[in-house]
Coordinates of C-alpha atoms in Angstrom, one line a residue:
Chain A
X1 CA 123.4 -65.6 -129.3
X2 CA 120.9 -67.2 -127.0
X3 CA 119.2 -65.8 -124.0
X4 CA 117.5 -67.9 -121.3
X5 CA 115.3 -66.1 -118.9
X6 CA 115.4 -67.9 -115.5
X7 CA 113.4 -65.3 -113.7
X8 CA 112.1 -61.8 -114.6
X9 CA 109.7 -60.7 -111.9
X10 CA 110.3 -57.8 -109.4
X11 CA 110.6 -57.9 -105.7
X12 CA 109.9 -61.3 -104.0
X13 CA 110.1 -64.9 -105.3
X14 CA 106.7 -66.5 -105.4
X15 CA 105.3 -69.9 -106.2
X16 CA 105.3 -69.4 -109.9
X17 CA 107.5 -66.3 -110.5
X18 CA 111.2 -65.9 -110.0
X19 CA 113.3 -62.9 -109.3
X20 CA 115.9 -61.7 -111.9
X21 CA 118.4 -64.1 -113.4
X22 CA 119.3 -64.9 -117.0
X23 CA 121.9 -66.8 -119.0
X24 CA 123.4 -65.4 -122.1
X25 CA 125.1 -67.7 -124.5
X26 CA 127.4 -65.7 -126.7
X27 CA 130.4 -67.0 -128.6
X28 CA 130.8 -70.1 -126.5
X29 CA 130.6 -68.1 -123.2
X30 CA 127.8 -68.8 -120.8
X31 CA 127.3 -65.6 -118.8
X32 CA 124.9 -65.6 -115.8
X33 CA 123.3 -62.1 -115.3
X34 CA 121.9 -61.5 -111.8
X35 CA 121.1 -64.3 -109.5
X36 CA 118.0 -63.9 -107.3
X37 CA 117.0 -66.5 -104.7
X38 CA 116.3 -69.8 -106.3
X39 CA 118.4 -69.3 -109.4
X40 CA 120.3 -72.5 -108.9
X41 CA 117.0 -74.4 -109.0
X42 CA 116.0 -72.6 -112.2
X43 CA 119.3 -73.4 -113.8
X44 CA 118.6 -77.1 -113.1
X45 CA 115.1 -76.7 -114.5
X46 CA 116.3 -75.1 -117.6
X47 CA 119.1 -77.8 -117.9
X48 CA 122.0 -75.3 -117.9
X49 CA 125.2 -77.0 -117.2
X50 CA 126.6 -75.5 -114.0
X51 CA 130.3 -76.0 -114.9
X52 CA 130.0 -73.9 -118.0
X53 CA 129.2 -70.8 -116.0
X54 CA 132.5 -69.1 -115.5
X55 CA 131.4 -65.5 -115.2
X56 CA 128.5 -64.0 -113.1
X57 CA 127.5 -60.4 -113.5
X58 CA 125.4 -58.8 -110.7
X59 CA 123.7 -55.5 -111.4
X60 CA 123.0 -54.3 -107.9
X61 CA 122.7 -55.4 -104.3
X62 CA 118.9 -55.6 -104.0
X63 CA 118.0 -59.1 -102.9
X64 CA 115.9 -60.0 -105.9
X65 CA 119.0 -59.7 -108.0
X66 CA 121.7 -61.5 -105.9
X67 CA 120.3 -63.5 -102.9
X68 CA 120.8 -66.7 -104.9
X69 CA 124.6 -66.1 -105.4
X70 CA 125.9 -67.5 -102.2
X71 CA 123.9 -70.6 -102.6
X72 CA 125.1 -71.1 -106.2
X73 CA 128.7 -70.6 -105.1
X74 CA 128.2 -73.2 -102.3
X75 CA 126.6 -75.6 -104.7
X76 CA 129.5 -75.3 -107.1
X77 CA 131.7 -76.4 -104.2
X78 CA 129.5 -79.4 -103.3
X79 CA 129.6 -80.4 -106.9
X80 CA 133.5 -80.4 -106.7
X81 CA 133.9 -77.6 -109.3
X82 CA 137.5 -77.0 -110.2
X83 CA 137.5 -74.3 -112.7
X84 CA 137.6 -70.6 -111.9
X85 CA 134.6 -68.5 -111.2
X86 CA 134.5 -64.7 -111.7
X87 CA 131.9 -62.6 -110.0
X88 CA 131.5 -59.0 -111.2
X89 CA 129.3 -56.8 -109.0
X90 CA 129.1 -53.7 -106.7
X91 CA 131.6 -53.2 -104.0
X92 CA 130.4 -55.1 -101.0
X93 CA 129.6 -58.3 -102.8
X94 CA 132.9 -59.9 -101.8
X95 CA 132.4 -59.2 -98.1
X96 CA 128.8 -60.6 -98.3
X97 CA 129.9 -63.8 -99.8
X98 CA 133.2 -64.5 -98.1
X99 CA 131.6 -63.6 -94.6
X100 CA 129.0 -66.4 -95.2
X101 CA 131.6 -68.9 -96.5
X102 CA 133.9 -68.1 -93.6
X103 CA 131.1 -68.6 -91.0
X104 CA 130.0 -71.9 -92.5
X105 CA 133.6 -73.1 -92.7
X106 CA 133.0 -73.7 -96.4
X107 CA 135.7 -72.1 -98.5
X108 CA 135.4 -72.9 -102.1
X109 CA 137.8 -75.6 -103.4
X110 CA 137.9 -73.7 -106.8
X111 CA 139.4 -70.3 -107.5
X112 CA 136.8 -67.6 -106.8
X113 CA 137.5 -64.1 -108.0
X114 CA 135.6 -60.9 -107.2
X115 CA 135.7 -58.0 -109.5
X116 CA 134.1 -55.2 -107.5
X117 CA 132.7 -52.3 -109.3
X118 CA 132.6 -48.7 -108.1
X119 CA 132.9 -46.6 -111.3
X120 CA 130.2 -44.2 -112.4
X121 CA 131.2 -44.2 -116.0
X122 CA 131.0 -47.1 -118.5
X123 CA 133.9 -49.5 -117.9
X124 CA 135.3 -52.4 -119.8
X125 CA 135.2 -55.3 -117.3
X126 CA 135.8 -58.3 -119.5
X127 CA 137.5 -59.0 -122.8
X128 CA 138.8 -62.0 -124.7
X129 CA 139.4 -62.8 -128.3
X130 CA 135.8 -62.8 -129.2
X131 CA 133.7 -60.9 -126.7
X132 CA 133.7 -57.7 -124.6
X133 CA 131.6 -56.8 -121.6
X134 CA 131.1 -53.1 -120.5
X135 CA 129.1 -51.7 -117.6
X136 CA 126.2 -49.4 -118.2
X137 CA 125.8 -47.0 -115.3
X138 CA 122.1 -47.0 -114.3
X139 CA 120.0 -44.8 -112.1
X140 CA 118.5 -46.8 -109.3
X141 CA 118.1 -46.5 -105.5
X142 CA 121.5 -48.2 -104.9
X143 CA 124.6 -48.3 -107.1
X144 CA 123.6 -50.3 -110.2
X145 CA 125.1 -51.3 -113.5
X146 CA 123.6 -52.7 -116.5
X147 CA 126.0 -54.7 -118.8
X148 CA 126.6 -54.7 -122.5
X149 CA 127.9 -57.8 -124.1
X150 CA 129.4 -57.4 -127.6
X151 CA 130.8 -59.9 -130.0
X152 CA 134.0 -58.7 -131.7
X153 CA 133.7 -58.7 -135.5
X154 CA 134.2 -62.2 -136.8
X155 CA 136.5 -63.3 -139.6
X156 CA 135.4 -62.7 -143.2
X157 CA 133.5 -65.5 -144.8
X158 CA 135.5 -67.6 -147.3
X159 CA 133.7 -68.1 -150.6
X160 CA 135.0 -71.6 -151.1
X161 CA 134.1 -72.0 -154.8
X162 CA 135.7 -68.6 -155.7
X163 CA 138.9 -69.5 -153.8
X164 CA 139.2 -72.8 -155.7
X165 CA 138.5 -71.1 -159.0
X166 CA 141.3 -68.5 -158.3
X167 CA 143.6 -71.4 -157.4
X168 CA 144.3 -70.4 -153.8
X169 CA 146.1 -72.9 -151.7
X170 CA 144.2 -74.3 -148.7
X171 CA 147.1 -73.3 -146.4
X172 CA 146.1 -69.6 -147.2
X173 CA 142.5 -69.9 -146.3
X174 CA 143.0 -68.6 -142.7
X175 CA 144.8 -65.5 -144.1
X176 CA 142.0 -64.9 -146.6
X177 CA 139.4 -65.1 -143.8
X178 CA 141.5 -62.5 -141.9
X179 CA 141.0 -60.2 -144.9
X180 CA 144.4 -60.6 -146.6
X181 CA 145.1 -60.5 -150.3
X182 CA 147.0 -63.7 -151.3
X183 CA 149.0 -65.1 -154.2
X184 CA 147.4 -67.8 -156.2
X185 CA 149.0 -71.1 -157.3
X186 CA 149.5 -69.3 -160.7
X187 CA 151.4 -66.5 -158.9
X188 CA 148.6 -63.9 -159.3
X189 CA 147.7 -61.4 -156.5
X190 CA 144.1 -62.1 -155.6
X191 CA 142.3 -59.2 -153.9
X192 CA 140.6 -60.4 -150.8
X193 CA 137.1 -59.0 -151.8
X194 CA 137.0 -61.5 -154.8
X195 CA 137.1 -64.6 -152.5
X196 CA 135.3 -63.5 -149.3
X197 CA 132.1 -62.0 -148.1
X198 CA 131.8 -59.7 -145.1
X199 CA 131.5 -61.3 -141.7
X200 CA 128.1 -61.5 -140.0
X201 CA 127.6 -58.2 -138.2
X202 CA 128.6 -58.7 -134.6
X203 CA 125.8 -59.2 -132.2
X204 CA 125.4 -57.4 -129.0
X205 CA 123.1 -57.6 -125.9
X206 CA 122.4 -54.8 -123.4
X207 CA 120.9 -55.7 -120.0
X208 CA 119.4 -52.7 -118.1
X209 CA 117.7 -53.5 -114.9
X210 CA 116.9 -52.0 -112.5
X211 CA 116.7 -48.4 -113.5
X212 CA 114.7 -45.2 -113.8
X213 CA 114.1 -43.9 -117.3
X214 CA 117.6 -42.8 -118.3
X215 CA 118.0 -41.2 -121.8
X216 CA 121.7 -40.7 -121.0
X217 CA 122.4 -44.4 -121.8
X218 CA 121.1 -44.1 -125.4
X219 CA 124.6 -43.4 -127.0
X220 CA 126.0 -46.5 -125.3
X221 CA 123.2 -48.9 -126.3
X222 CA 122.8 -47.4 -129.8
X223 CA 122.1 -50.1 -132.4
X224 CA 122.5 -53.1 -130.1
X225 CA 121.0 -56.3 -131.4
X226 CA 118.9 -56.9 -128.3
X227 CA 118.0 -54.6 -125.4
X228 CA 116.6 -56.1 -122.2
X229 CA 115.0 -53.2 -120.3
X230 CA 113.1 -53.4 -117.1
X231 CA 109.5 -52.3 -117.2
X232 CA 108.2 -52.6 -113.7
X233 CA 105.1 -50.6 -114.3
X234 CA 102.3 -50.0 -116.8
X235 CA 101.0 -46.5 -117.5
X236 CA 98.3 -46.7 -114.8
X237 CA 101.1 -46.9 -112.2
X238 CA 103.6 -44.6 -113.8
X239 CA 103.5 -42.2 -110.8
X240 CA 105.3 -45.1 -108.9
X241 CA 108.2 -45.4 -111.4
X242 CA 110.1 -42.2 -110.5
X243 CA 110.1 -42.5 -106.7
X244 CA 111.1 -46.2 -106.8
X245 CA 113.5 -45.5 -109.7
X246 CA 112.0 -48.0 -112.0
X247 CA 110.7 -47.7 -115.6
X248 CA 107.4 -48.2 -117.4
X249 CA 106.9 -50.1 -120.6
X250 CA 106.5 -46.9 -122.5
X251 CA 109.7 -45.6 -121.2
X252 CA 111.6 -48.8 -122.1
X253 CA 110.2 -48.6 -125.6
X254 CA 111.1 -44.9 -125.9
X255 CA 114.7 -45.8 -125.2
X256 CA 114.7 -48.8 -127.6
X257 CA 113.4 -46.4 -130.4
X258 CA 115.9 -43.7 -129.6
X259 CA 118.7 -46.2 -129.5
X260 CA 117.5 -47.9 -132.7
X261 CA 117.9 -51.4 -131.1
X262 CA 117.0 -54.5 -133.0
X263 CA 114.7 -56.1 -130.5
X264 CA 113.5 -54.9 -127.1
X265 CA 112.8 -57.5 -124.4
X266 CA 110.7 -56.3 -121.4
X267 CA 110.9 -57.8 -118.0
X268 CA 111.0 -57.1 -114.2
X269 CA 107.3 -56.8 -114.1
X270 CA 105.7 -55.9 -110.8
X271 CA 103.9 -58.9 -109.5
X272 CA 100.7 -56.8 -109.2
X273 CA 99.9 -57.5 -112.9
X274 CA 98.4 -60.8 -113.9
X275 CA 98.6 -60.3 -117.7
X276 CA 102.1 -59.4 -118.9
X277 CA 100.8 -59.0 -122.5
X278 CA 99.7 -55.5 -121.4
X279 CA 103.4 -54.5 -121.3
X280 CA 103.9 -55.5 -124.9
X281 CA 100.7 -53.6 -125.9
X282 CA 101.8 -50.3 -124.3
X283 CA 105.4 -50.7 -125.6
X284 CA 104.1 -51.3 -129.1
X285 CA 102.5 -47.8 -129.2
X286 CA 106.2 -46.6 -129.4
X287 CA 108.3 -49.4 -130.8
X288 CA 107.4 -52.5 -132.8
X289 CA 109.9 -55.2 -132.1
X290 CA 109.0 -56.1 -128.6
X291 CA 109.4 -59.4 -126.8
X292 CA 108.2 -60.4 -123.4
X293 CA 110.6 -62.1 -121.0
X294 CA 109.0 -64.8 -118.9
X295 CA 110.4 -67.4 -116.7
X296 CA 111.8 -70.3 -118.6
X297 CA 111.5 -68.6 -122.0
X298 CA 114.4 -68.7 -124.5
X299 CA 115.3 -66.2 -127.2
X300 CA 117.8 -67.0 -130.0
X301 CA 119.2 -64.2 -132.1
X302 CA 120.7 -65.2 -135.4
Chain B
X1 CA 100.8 -79.3 -82.1
X2 CA 101.3 -79.3 -85.9
X3 CA 104.4 -79.6 -87.8
X4 CA 104.7 -78.6 -91.5
X5 CA 107.8 -79.8 -93.4
X6 CA 108.8 -77.0 -95.9
X7 CA 112.0 -78.8 -96.9
X8 CA 113.9 -81.8 -95.6
X9 CA 116.7 -82.7 -98.0
X10 CA 120.4 -82.3 -97.5
X11 CA 122.8 -80.1 -99.3
X12 CA 121.5 -78.2 -102.3
X13 CA 118.0 -77.1 -103.3
X14 CA 116.8 -79.0 -106.5
X15 CA 113.9 -78.9 -108.8
X16 CA 111.7 -81.0 -106.6
X17 CA 113.5 -81.1 -103.2
X18 CA 114.1 -78.3 -100.8
X19 CA 116.6 -77.7 -98.1
X20 CA 115.7 -77.7 -94.3
X21 CA 112.8 -75.5 -93.1
X22 CA 109.9 -76.4 -91.0
X23 CA 107.0 -74.7 -89.2
X24 CA 105.9 -75.8 -85.8
X25 CA 102.4 -74.7 -84.6
X26 CA 102.3 -75.0 -80.8
X27 CA 100.0 -73.3 -78.4
X28 CA 99.2 -70.5 -80.9
X29 CA 102.9 -69.9 -81.8
X30 CA 104.2 -70.4 -85.3
X31 CA 107.8 -71.1 -85.0
X32 CA 110.0 -71.3 -88.1
X33 CA 112.9 -73.8 -87.7
X34 CA 115.7 -73.3 -90.2
X35 CA 115.4 -71.4 -93.4
X36 CA 117.1 -72.9 -96.4
X37 CA 117.1 -71.1 -99.8
X38 CA 113.6 -71.0 -101.2
X39 CA 111.8 -71.2 -97.9
X40 CA 109.7 -68.1 -98.5
X41 CA 108.3 -69.8 -101.6
X42 CA 107.6 -73.0 -99.7
X43 CA 105.8 -70.9 -97.0
X44 CA 103.6 -69.5 -99.7
X45 CA 103.1 -72.9 -101.3
X46 CA 102.0 -74.3 -97.9
X47 CA 99.8 -71.2 -97.2
X48 CA 101.5 -70.2 -94.0
X49 CA 100.7 -66.7 -93.1
X50 CA 103.9 -64.8 -93.0
X51 CA 102.7 -62.3 -90.4
X52 CA 102.1 -65.1 -87.9
X53 CA 105.8 -66.0 -87.8
X54 CA 107.4 -64.1 -85.0
X55 CA 110.3 -66.4 -84.0
X56 CA 112.8 -68.0 -86.3
X57 CA 115.3 -70.6 -85.0
X58 CA 118.4 -71.3 -87.1
X59 CA 120.4 -74.5 -86.1
X60 CA 123.7 -73.7 -87.8
X61 CA 125.3 -71.6 -90.5
X62 CA 125.5 -74.1 -93.3
X63 CA 123.7 -72.7 -96.4
X64 CA 121.1 -75.4 -96.6
X65 CA 119.8 -74.3 -93.2
X66 CA 119.8 -70.5 -93.5
X67 CA 120.4 -69.1 -97.0
X68 CA 116.7 -68.3 -97.3
X69 CA 116.7 -66.2 -94.2
X70 CA 117.8 -62.8 -95.6
X71 CA 115.2 -63.1 -98.4
X72 CA 112.4 -63.8 -96.0
X73 CA 113.4 -60.9 -93.8
X74 CA 113.4 -58.7 -96.9
X75 CA 110.1 -59.9 -98.1
X76 CA 108.6 -59.2 -94.7
X77 CA 109.7 -55.6 -95.2
X78 CA 108.3 -55.4 -98.7
X79 CA 105.0 -56.7 -97.2
X80 CA 105.0 -53.8 -94.7
X81 CA 105.3 -56.0 -91.7
X82 CA 105.0 -54.1 -88.5
X83 CA 105.4 -56.7 -85.8
X84 CA 108.6 -57.8 -84.1
X85 CA 110.7 -60.6 -85.5
X86 CA 113.1 -62.6 -83.4
X87 CA 115.9 -64.6 -84.9
X88 CA 117.8 -67.2 -82.8
X89 CA 120.9 -68.6 -84.3
X90 CA 124.7 -69.0 -84.0
X91 CA 126.9 -66.0 -83.5
X92 CA 127.6 -64.4 -86.8
X93 CA 124.1 -64.5 -88.1
X94 CA 123.4 -60.9 -87.2
X95 CA 126.4 -59.6 -89.1
X96 CA 125.5 -61.7 -92.2
X97 CA 121.9 -60.3 -92.3
X98 CA 122.6 -56.7 -91.3
X99 CA 125.6 -56.5 -93.8
X100 CA 123.2 -57.4 -96.7
X101 CA 120.4 -55.1 -95.5
X102 CA 123.0 -52.2 -95.1
X103 CA 124.4 -52.7 -98.6
X104 CA 121.0 -52.9 -100.2
X105 CA 119.9 -49.8 -98.3
X106 CA 116.9 -51.9 -97.1
X107 CA 116.7 -51.7 -93.3
X108 CA 113.6 -53.4 -92.0
X109 CA 110.7 -51.1 -91.0
X110 CA 109.8 -53.6 -88.3
X111 CA 111.7 -54.4 -85.1
X112 CA 114.2 -57.2 -85.8
X113 CA 116.0 -58.8 -82.9
X114 CA 118.8 -61.2 -83.1
X115 CA 119.5 -63.6 -80.2
X116 CA 122.9 -65.0 -81.0
X117 CA 123.9 -68.3 -79.5
X118 CA 127.4 -69.3 -78.3
X119 CA 126.7 -71.7 -75.4
X120 CA 127.8 -75.3 -75.5
X121 CA 125.4 -76.3 -72.8
X122 CA 121.6 -76.5 -73.1
X123 CA 120.1 -73.1 -72.7
X124 CA 116.6 -71.7 -72.3
X125 CA 116.2 -69.2 -75.1
X126 CA 112.5 -68.5 -75.1
X127 CA 109.8 -68.6 -72.5
X128 CA 106.2 -67.3 -72.2
X129 CA 103.2 -68.4 -70.3
X130 CA 102.6 -71.5 -72.4
X131 CA 105.9 -72.5 -74.1
X132 CA 109.6 -72.9 -73.6
X133 CA 112.3 -73.3 -76.1
X134 CA 115.8 -74.7 -75.1
X135 CA 118.8 -75.4 -77.2
X136 CA 120.2 -78.9 -77.7
X137 CA 123.9 -78.7 -78.3
X138 CA 124.7 -81.0 -81.3
X139 CA 127.9 -82.3 -82.8
X140 CA 128.4 -81.1 -86.4
X141 CA 131.2 -79.6 -88.4
X142 CA 130.3 -76.1 -87.3
X143 CA 128.6 -74.8 -84.1
X144 CA 125.1 -76.3 -84.2
X145 CA 122.1 -76.4 -81.9
X146 CA 118.9 -78.4 -82.0
X147 CA 115.9 -77.0 -80.3
X148 CA 113.3 -78.5 -78.0
X149 CA 109.9 -76.8 -77.8
X150 CA 107.8 -77.7 -74.7
X151 CA 104.3 -76.9 -73.8
X152 CA 103.9 -75.9 -70.2
X153 CA 101.4 -78.0 -68.3
X154 CA 97.9 -76.7 -69.1
X155 CA 95.1 -75.8 -66.7
X156 CA 93.1 -78.7 -65.1
X157 CA 89.9 -79.5 -67.0
X158 CA 86.8 -78.3 -65.4
X159 CA 84.0 -81.0 -65.1
X160 CA 81.1 -78.7 -65.7
X161 CA 78.4 -81.0 -64.6
X162 CA 80.2 -81.8 -61.3
X163 CA 80.9 -78.1 -60.7
X164 CA 77.2 -77.3 -61.1
X165 CA 76.1 -80.2 -58.9
X166 CA 78.5 -79.0 -56.2
X167 CA 77.1 -75.5 -56.5
X168 CA 80.3 -73.7 -57.5
X169 CA 79.9 -70.2 -58.7
X170 CA 80.9 -69.5 -62.2
X171 CA 83.2 -66.7 -61.0
X172 CA 85.3 -69.5 -59.3
X173 CA 85.8 -71.7 -62.4
X174 CA 89.2 -70.1 -63.3
X175 CA 90.5 -70.8 -59.7
X176 CA 89.2 -74.4 -60.0
X177 CA 91.0 -74.9 -63.3
X178 CA 94.1 -73.6 -61.6
X179 CA 93.8 -76.5 -59.1
X180 CA 92.4 -74.7 -56.1
X181 CA 89.8 -76.0 -53.7
X182 CA 86.9 -73.6 -53.5
X183 CA 83.8 -72.9 -51.3
X184 CA 80.5 -73.8 -52.8
X185 CA 77.3 -71.6 -52.7
X186 CA 76.3 -73.7 -49.7
X187 CA 79.5 -72.8 -47.9
X188 CA 81.1 -76.2 -48.3
X189 CA 84.8 -76.7 -49.1
X190 CA 84.9 -78.6 -52.4
X191 CA 88.2 -80.4 -53.0
X192 CA 89.6 -79.7 -56.4
X193 CA 89.8 -83.3 -57.6
X194 CA 86.0 -83.7 -57.3
X195 CA 85.4 -81.1 -60.0
X196 CA 88.4 -81.3 -62.3
X197 CA 90.3 -83.8 -64.4
X198 CA 94.1 -83.6 -65.0
X199 CA 95.2 -81.5 -67.9
X200 CA 96.4 -83.1 -71.1
X201 CA 100.0 -84.1 -70.8
X202 CA 102.1 -81.2 -72.3
X203 CA 103.5 -82.0 -75.7
X204 CA 107.0 -81.4 -76.8
X205 CA 109.0 -81.4 -80.0
X206 CA 112.8 -81.9 -80.4
X207 CA 114.5 -80.9 -83.6
X208 CA 117.9 -82.4 -84.1
X209 CA 119.6 -81.5 -87.4
X210 CA 122.5 -81.6 -88.4
X211 CA 124.4 -83.9 -86.1
X212 CA 126.6 -86.9 -85.8
X213 CA 125.2 -89.7 -83.6
X214 CA 125.2 -88.1 -80.1
X215 CA 123.9 -90.3 -77.2
X216 CA 124.7 -87.4 -74.9
X217 CA 121.5 -85.7 -75.9
X218 CA 119.3 -88.6 -74.7
X219 CA 118.6 -87.2 -71.1
X220 CA 117.5 -83.9 -72.7
X221 CA 115.2 -85.4 -75.2
X222 CA 113.9 -88.1 -72.9
X223 CA 110.1 -88.8 -73.5
X224 CA 109.5 -86.0 -75.9
X225 CA 106.3 -86.4 -77.9
X226 CA 108.0 -86.0 -81.2
X227 CA 111.7 -86.2 -82.2
X228 CA 112.8 -85.0 -85.6
X229 CA 116.3 -86.4 -86.1
X230 CA 118.3 -86.1 -89.2
X231 CA 119.2 -89.3 -91.1
X232 CA 121.4 -88.2 -93.9
X233 CA 122.5 -91.8 -94.7
X234 CA 121.4 -95.4 -95.0
X235 CA 123.5 -98.2 -93.7
X236 CA 125.2 -98.8 -97.1
X237 CA 126.8 -95.3 -96.7
X238 CA 127.3 -95.3 -92.9
X239 CA 131.1 -94.9 -93.4
X240 CA 130.2 -91.4 -94.6
X241 CA 128.3 -90.4 -91.5
X242 CA 131.1 -89.9 -89.0
X243 CA 133.5 -87.9 -91.2
X244 CA 130.7 -85.5 -92.3
X245 CA 129.2 -85.5 -88.8
X246 CA 125.9 -86.7 -90.0
X247 CA 123.7 -89.6 -88.8
X248 CA 122.2 -92.8 -90.3
X249 CA 118.5 -93.9 -89.9
X250 CA 119.6 -96.6 -87.6
X251 CA 121.4 -94.1 -85.3
X252 CA 118.4 -91.8 -85.3
X253 CA 116.2 -94.8 -84.3
X254 CA 118.6 -95.9 -81.6
X255 CA 118.4 -92.4 -80.0
X256 CA 114.6 -92.5 -80.3
X257 CA 114.5 -95.8 -78.5
X258 CA 116.9 -94.8 -75.8
X259 CA 115.0 -91.6 -75.2
X260 CA 111.7 -93.3 -75.3
X261 CA 110.2 -90.7 -77.6
X262 CA 106.6 -90.9 -78.8
X263 CA 107.3 -90.6 -82.5
X264 CA 110.5 -90.3 -84.5
X265 CA 110.4 -88.2 -87.7
X266 CA 113.3 -88.8 -90.1
X267 CA 114.6 -86.2 -92.6
X268 CA 117.6 -84.5 -94.1
X269 CA 118.0 -87.2 -96.5
X270 CA 121.1 -87.2 -98.9
X271 CA 119.8 -86.5 -102.4
X272 CA 121.6 -89.6 -103.6
X273 CA 118.6 -91.8 -102.6
X274 CA 115.5 -92.0 -104.7
X275 CA 113.4 -94.0 -102.3
X276 CA 113.1 -92.5 -98.8
X277 CA 110.9 -95.4 -97.6
X278 CA 114.3 -97.3 -97.2
X279 CA 115.0 -94.9 -94.2
X280 CA 111.8 -96.0 -92.5
X281 CA 112.7 -99.7 -93.2
X282 CA 116.1 -99.4 -91.6
X283 CA 114.8 -97.4 -88.7
X284 CA 112.0 -99.9 -88.0
X285 CA 114.5 -102.5 -87.2
X286 CA 115.3 -100.5 -84.0
X287 CA 112.2 -98.4 -83.3
X288 CA 108.6 -98.8 -84.4
X289 CA 106.9 -95.4 -84.5
X290 CA 108.7 -93.9 -87.4
X291 CA 107.4 -91.1 -89.7
X292 CA 109.1 -89.8 -92.8
X293 CA 109.4 -86.1 -93.4
X294 CA 108.9 -85.0 -96.9
X295 CA 108.4 -81.6 -98.5
X296 CA 104.9 -80.3 -98.0
X297 CA 104.0 -83.0 -95.5
X298 CA 102.0 -82.1 -92.3
X299 CA 102.0 -83.9 -89.0
X300 CA 99.4 -83.2 -86.3
X301 CA 100.1 -84.6 -82.8
X302 CA 97.0 -84.7 -80.5

């Protein structure tokens, strides 16, 4: 599971800071999460292959989270994309994009599907053999969802030496990995646990931005491998967090602790701060495993 | 008259090239012309003061000419702009912008006026004491206008020594500059030409992008000080110009020659070319005074 931060600063794009966008690589999927203005340039800068992006998740309709979407969709068209693109986001996103494509007489030449969200409860919005994606209803000034990406449990790991010792035919290895007991070449029933080890625990990634401090989400994000949680403000400006429905680093860390997450990644910093290390310092007073998002930074979780 | 090129490349924004946007400084106005994705960042990079932009002219509704507009309008709001903003562009632009502001619950806190264009004939769209702006109907795949910015003739220049010699009261200087004959302190009628020189010839700037080769515009752009004309293609790809309704460098130069313009600036280069000097080389076979737009380049016309 690999996360690439394309942009992680609040409000307006600036010369050296980009608004929210990130790419999650999980089980051969490349999911784009949010798409602020300039995201297509940051994708190029980070050498993300455009054609591998098939699903885009938009948290909410504030500009710093989606103004780059229409440009990316248009660029896909200019690059002669043929494969499907699925966009998940709040109701209204389809009208915004299609209106612009209509007025520029530039319909996509690839299938473009919108999955508009209106639910206020968590909702399964994507599922295939290996991954699920659910919404995390957040508390912001407009209708907003976070997203939780979960690997499904993988196959058990074949212990190849044991399997050979017990005389298991190669043709049965897939059944063994699926947890089945099998009959050896000598006609013996071999219990599965003798020739396999448990699969790696499935990894999960929760993206929560933008949101006020919301303890209600703890049960849903419990034990996730990685939590990205916005921390727009430091303690000195915590009086600004509630009215703008944003969070502080301390609040993000408190949720991370309550939810017992593996790693907390902070981001969506107000551009008033010049030293983002202060966010880590404050969060560390509550929770130890804190990483700082920054534009162009990669995180790999094994 | 000063022109700052924020972006001058066709199609998609890339790591080191920006889509169309430029700032024209003329008689204390700061006009923004087109606003591709990322324009607000380029304005910052070029140290253009946001609050001085009061008029934005959008040529057409292809993304590389206006996808940065909604972000700029939103950023003005975040910066607590108070002064009016006027946007001139094709019909539909108001719906595109207001839909997005509505869905993000982010109406501007400053007066925002849209002047939607539908005319197919040249039209005066702005006028004050010193400057006029007219549309130049262009021939592109969607409804498109160029714009011509003209200084009005200035006041005559007072020859201060002559005025003193002829005994003209200081209170009459403004009348003298306006071309009037006045009475001297000795009661004599002083003909204006004795104490003034003609004003500088008014400058003018024509912006023509995007467009197929259109000789029909020659009468309107005749004798302009500066013509910016798109040149998407070189001769080797001229077969692409007509179907996409773009122009070649040779075509742009041919118009410049026919219209007897002072300087031709080329831009809107296809990103397939790595050496833009080739555009100048080809244009120079027809017309001598050719400049190349490039991102971040400034031109001052005295």
